[in-house]
Amino acid sequence: MMNAAILGCGTIGSGVYEVIERNQKEIREACGQEIRVKRILDLRQFPGQPFEKLVTPDIKDIVEDPEIDIVVETMGGTKPAYEFVKSCLLAGKHVTTSNKALVAAHGTDLLETAREMHRNFFFEASVGGGIPLIRTLYTGYAGQEIEEITGILNGTTNYILTKMSREGSEFADVLKEAQQLGYAERNPEADVEGYDTCRKIAILASLVTDREIDYQKIHTEGITKIEPVDFRYAESLHASIRLVGSMVRARDGISLLVAPELIPEESPLCGVSDVFNGVLIRGNTLGVTMLYGAGAGKLPTASAVVADIIEIAKHREENVPFGWHEGALSPMPLEKRKGRFFVRVSGSGRESEGMASAALGGAKILHLDGEKEFGLLTGEMTEEAYAEAAARVPGIVKMIRAAV
Ligand code: HSE
């Protein structure tokens, strides 16, 4: 038998307790032993809950308990999660976390500590919720050179964008509704500004490059400026708009970007709707695959944590080769990234369309009924060339990158 402790009894932490209780038989069969939750760290009390007696407000009750083998961190944030996780690893415990902020900020250090201690630091649940994305990358796609990862990695923003696209509603209205339904946090900044996706793509890129990637160096744009009219243009291009985190291995380095993009209707990513996540992975001999599923939510995310617990139970006394090593890798400067750009330009008439088209090397001009503006889709160019050309075009009201 192995004893686990859960740090933080919020949505995910209580979900982990529930999955361990509910799936005891399956877990025992998978790892050959019983997993029991011995302690739960939380400052709150939970009268009437089945785990009421396990709750402690003191981390020492976990760090100093030699019977606790596995620690599940589901507190979120980095303070005090980092300090707690580090102490647990140094005390010889294995750790699994669902906390992408912790992994993105301190992953290198915590992976190294786990290696030194012959323990494991796993974080399957930190990216893609219930989708076995991280395990697929380090086991299923071991031996691949991963050339590209393009992912819809945030359920909240995907819900908002798909709803805006279907109903023609404004961002602020859909956000409010998502908050009422509990899909969006009361403070939605991390999701809608793209910070959550940024941390997730940084973790995936670190895994496949074996190098630490500083998420703060990834150019990140959110979805707060997306308007209903943008979806009408997208529709005229047989596309939709999604918030995408991408990593592409280019000749000059690793290109990383988080931004809303026009995605063609025929792309499987365009079929990823509502709170779901979907990730396209291209390997040099694998070709393209896509993983799809519940990227957030209590029980899907808790199920990923439990998969880590089972992996830990199978490797009780050894460190499984996993994660990345030290040696920071800076993303390629954004200016060098190549792509197509969709722009909206105010005004109309042959002269301004001609000017914009000439400056941007416009491949396609688009008109929508009733709008005093026009759209333009460029050919492939670098971000630097786009920025230089766009500076010469008066009246650009919006630019959205286009994977069409
Ligand atoms: N806020 C995140 C999302 C939770 O909406 O996807 C899962 O990481």
PDB file of N, CA, C and O in Angstrom, residues 103-104 106-109 111-112 115 121 123 202-213 322-327:
ATOM      1  N   VAL A 103       4.741  24.460 -12.669  1.00  0.00           N
ATOM      2  CA  VAL A 103       5.629  23.726 -13.585  1.00  0.00           C
ATOM      3  C   VAL A 103       6.354  24.699 -14.518  1.00  0.00           C
ATOM      4  O   VAL A 103       7.559  24.574 -14.745  1.00  0.00           O
ATOM      5  N   ALA A 104       5.598  25.689 -15.049  1.00  0.00           N
ATOM      6  CA  ALA A 104       6.223  26.631 -15.990  1.00  0.00           C
ATOM      7  C   ALA A 104       7.292  27.471 -15.294  1.00  0.00           C
ATOM      8  O   ALA A 104       8.340  27.762 -15.864  1.00  0.00           O
ATOM      9  N   HIS A 106       8.876  26.751 -12.156  1.00  0.00           N
ATOM     10  CA  HIS A 106       9.893  26.055 -11.338  1.00  0.00           C
ATOM     11  C   HIS A 106      10.144  24.618 -11.775  1.00  0.00           C
ATOM     12  O   HIS A 106      10.772  23.847 -11.038  1.00  0.00           O
ATOM     13  N   GLY A 107       9.646  24.246 -12.949  1.00  0.00           N
ATOM     14  CA  GLY A 107       9.758  22.855 -13.401  1.00  0.00           C
ATOM     15  C   GLY A 107      11.190  22.349 -13.424  1.00  0.00           C
ATOM     16  O   GLY A 107      11.479  21.243 -12.945  1.00  0.00           O
ATOM     17  N   THR A 108      12.114  23.146 -13.961  1.00  0.00           N
ATOM     18  CA  THR A 108      13.507  22.690 -14.093  1.00  0.00           C
ATOM     19  C   THR A 108      14.073  22.315 -12.728  1.00  0.00           C
ATOM     20  O   THR A 108      14.664  21.242 -12.551  1.00  0.00           O
ATOM     21  N   ASP A 109      13.879  23.179 -11.778  1.00  0.00           N
ATOM     22  CA  ASP A 109      14.403  22.962 -10.430  1.00  0.00           C
ATOM     23  C   ASP A 109      13.750  21.741  -9.769  1.00  0.00           C
ATOM     24  O   ASP A 109      14.434  20.893  -9.182  1.00  0.00           O
ATOM     25  N   LEU A 111      12.229  19.179 -11.219  1.00  0.00           N
ATOM     26  CA  LEU A 111      12.622  17.936 -11.910  1.00  0.00           C
ATOM     27  C   LEU A 111      14.008  17.505 -11.448  1.00  0.00           C
ATOM     28  O   LEU A 111      14.260  16.321 -11.200  1.00  0.00           O
ATOM     29  N   GLU A 112      14.918  18.481 -11.321  1.00  0.00           N
ATOM     30  CA  GLU A 112      16.286  18.183 -10.895  1.00  0.00           C
ATOM     31  C   GLU A 112      16.301  17.648  -9.459  1.00  0.00           C
ATOM     32  O   GLU A 112      16.994  16.672  -9.158  1.00  0.00           O
ATOM     33  N   ARG A 115      15.183  14.111  -9.457  1.00  0.00           N
ATOM     34  CA  ARG A 115      16.237  13.194  -9.949  1.00  0.00           C
ATOM     35  C   ARG A 115      17.264  12.929  -8.860  1.00  0.00           C
ATOM     36  O   ARG A 115      17.657  11.783  -8.633  1.00  0.00           O
ATOM     37  N   PHE A 121       8.754  13.746 -10.212  1.00  0.00           N
ATOM     38  CA  PHE A 121       7.922  14.943 -10.219  1.00  0.00           C
ATOM     39  C   PHE A 121       7.154  14.916 -11.541  1.00  0.00           C
ATOM     40  O   PHE A 121       7.723  15.115 -12.604  1.00  0.00           O
ATOM     41  N   PHE A 123       3.529  15.815 -13.936  1.00  0.00           N
ATOM     42  CA  PHE A 123       2.536  16.897 -14.062  1.00  0.00           C
ATOM     43  C   PHE A 123       1.596  16.689 -15.247  1.00  0.00           C
ATOM     44  O   PHE A 123       1.290  17.626 -15.972  1.00  0.00           O
ATOM     45  N   ALA A 202       4.536  26.397 -23.185  1.00  0.00           N
ATOM     46  CA  ALA A 202       5.939  26.422 -22.717  1.00  0.00           C
ATOM     47  C   ALA A 202       6.306  25.058 -22.133  1.00  0.00           C
ATOM     48  O   ALA A 202       7.409  24.540 -22.376  1.00  0.00           O
ATOM     49  N   ILE A 203       5.398  24.457 -21.383  1.00  0.00           N
ATOM     50  CA  ILE A 203       5.666  23.135 -20.782  1.00  0.00           C
ATOM     51  C   ILE A 203       5.834  22.092 -21.895  1.00  0.00           C
ATOM     52  O   ILE A 203       6.786  21.307 -21.899  1.00  0.00           O
ATOM     53  N   LEU A 204       4.934  22.097 -22.866  1.00  0.00           N
ATOM     54  CA  LEU A 204       5.021  21.105 -23.952  1.00  0.00           C
ATOM     55  C   LEU A 204       6.307  21.306 -24.757  1.00  0.00           C
ATOM     56  O   LEU A 204       6.991  20.338 -25.107  1.00  0.00           O
ATOM     57  N   ALA A 205       6.646  22.570 -25.026  1.00  0.00           N
ATOM     58  CA  ALA A 205       7.856  22.846 -25.815  1.00  0.00           C
ATOM     59  C   ALA A 205       9.108  22.431 -25.038  1.00  0.00           C
ATOM     60  O   ALA A 205      10.058  21.896 -25.612  1.00  0.00           O
ATOM     61  N   SER A 206       9.102  22.650 -23.724  1.00  0.00           N
ATOM     62  CA  SER A 206      10.255  22.223 -22.912  1.00  0.00           C
ATOM     63  C   SER A 206      10.401  20.705 -22.971  1.00  0.00           C
ATOM     64  O   SER A 206      11.507  20.177 -23.086  1.00  0.00           O
ATOM     65  N   LEU A 207       9.268  20.011 -22.913  1.00  0.00           N
ATOM     66  CA  LEU A 207       9.314  18.544 -22.947  1.00  0.00           C
ATOM     67  C   LEU A 207       9.911  18.031 -24.247  1.00  0.00           C
ATOM     68  O   LEU A 207      10.717  17.106 -24.240  1.00  0.00           O
ATOM     69  N   VAL A 208       9.507  18.630 -25.367  1.00  0.00           N
ATOM     70  CA  VAL A 208       9.972  18.070 -26.635  1.00  0.00           C
ATOM     71  C   VAL A 208      11.344  18.585 -27.055  1.00  0.00           C
ATOM     72  O   VAL A 208      11.992  17.984 -27.895  1.00  0.00           O
ATOM     73  N   THR A 209      11.793  19.696 -26.454  1.00  0.00           N
ATOM     74  CA  THR A 209      13.140  20.181 -26.800  1.00  0.00           C
ATOM     75  C   THR A 209      14.166  19.769 -25.749  1.00  0.00           C
ATOM     76  O   THR A 209      15.360  19.953 -25.949  1.00  0.00           O
ATOM     77  N   ASP A 210      13.677  19.264 -24.597  1.00  0.00           N
ATOM     78  CA  ASP A 210      14.537  18.880 -23.473  1.00  0.00           C
ATOM     79  C   ASP A 210      15.266  20.090 -22.866  1.00  0.00           C
ATOM     80  O   ASP A 210      16.305  19.953 -22.238  1.00  0.00           O
ATOM     81  N   ARG A 211      14.742  21.280 -23.099  1.00  0.00           N
ATOM     82  CA  ARG A 211      15.371  22.491 -22.581  1.00  0.00           C
ATOM     83  C   ARG A 211      14.335  23.335 -21.853  1.00  0.00           C
ATOM     84  O   ARG A 211      13.157  23.290 -22.160  1.00  0.00           O
ATOM     85  N   GLU A 212      14.821  24.111 -20.909  1.00  0.00           N
ATOM     86  CA  GLU A 212      13.907  25.008 -20.196  1.00  0.00           C
ATOM     87  C   GLU A 212      13.503  26.164 -21.108  1.00  0.00           C
ATOM     88  O   GLU A 212      14.352  26.843 -21.667  1.00  0.00           O
ATOM     89  N   ILE A 213      12.202  26.360 -21.254  1.00  0.00           N
ATOM     90  CA  ILE A 213      11.730  27.497 -22.058  1.00  0.00           C
ATOM     91  C   ILE A 213      10.994  28.457 -21.138  1.00  0.00           C
ATOM     92  O   ILE A 213      10.045  28.080 -20.446  1.00  0.00           O
ATOM     93  N   PHE A 322      12.317  11.613 -17.425  1.00  0.00           N
ATOM     94  CA  PHE A 322      11.156  12.412 -17.800  1.00  0.00           C
ATOM     95  C   PHE A 322      11.481  13.892 -17.644  1.00  0.00           C
ATOM     96  O   PHE A 322      12.290  14.263 -16.802  1.00  0.00           O
ATOM     97  N   GLY A 323      10.806  14.691 -18.429  1.00  0.00           N
ATOM     98  CA  GLY A 323      10.930  16.147 -18.259  1.00  0.00           C
ATOM     99  C   GLY A 323      12.027  16.714 -19.129  1.00  0.00           C
ATOM    100  O   GLY A 323      12.308  16.198 -20.201  1.00  0.00           O
ATOM    101  N   TRP A 324      12.641  17.761 -18.661  1.00  0.00           N
ATOM    102  CA  TRP A 324      13.706  18.404 -19.408  1.00  0.00           C
ATOM    103  C   TRP A 324      14.851  18.707 -18.465  1.00  0.00           C
ATOM    104  O   TRP A 324      14.727  18.590 -17.249  1.00  0.00           O
ATOM    105  N   HIS A 325      15.980  19.057 -19.073  1.00  0.00           N
ATOM    106  CA  HIS A 325      17.168  19.326 -18.282  1.00  0.00           C
ATOM    107  C   HIS A 325      17.455  20.818 -18.324  1.00  0.00           C
ATOM    108  O   HIS A 325      16.827  21.559 -19.066  1.00  0.00           O
ATOM    109  N   GLU A 326      18.447  21.208 -17.569  1.00  0.00           N
ATOM    110  CA  GLU A 326      18.753  22.641 -17.519  1.00  0.00           C
ATOM    111  C   GLU A 326      19.308  23.129 -18.849  1.00  0.00           C
ATOM    112  O   GLU A 326      19.652  22.346 -19.715  1.00  0.00           O
ATOM    113  N   GLY A 327      19.435  24.412 -18.993  1.00  0.00           N
ATOM    114  CA  GLY A 327      19.935  24.979 -20.241  1.00  0.00           C
ATOM    115  C   GLY A 327      18.779  25.643 -20.936  1.00  0.00           C
ATOM    116  O   GLY A 327      18.000  24.987 -21.626  1.00  0.00           O
TER     117      GLY A 327
END
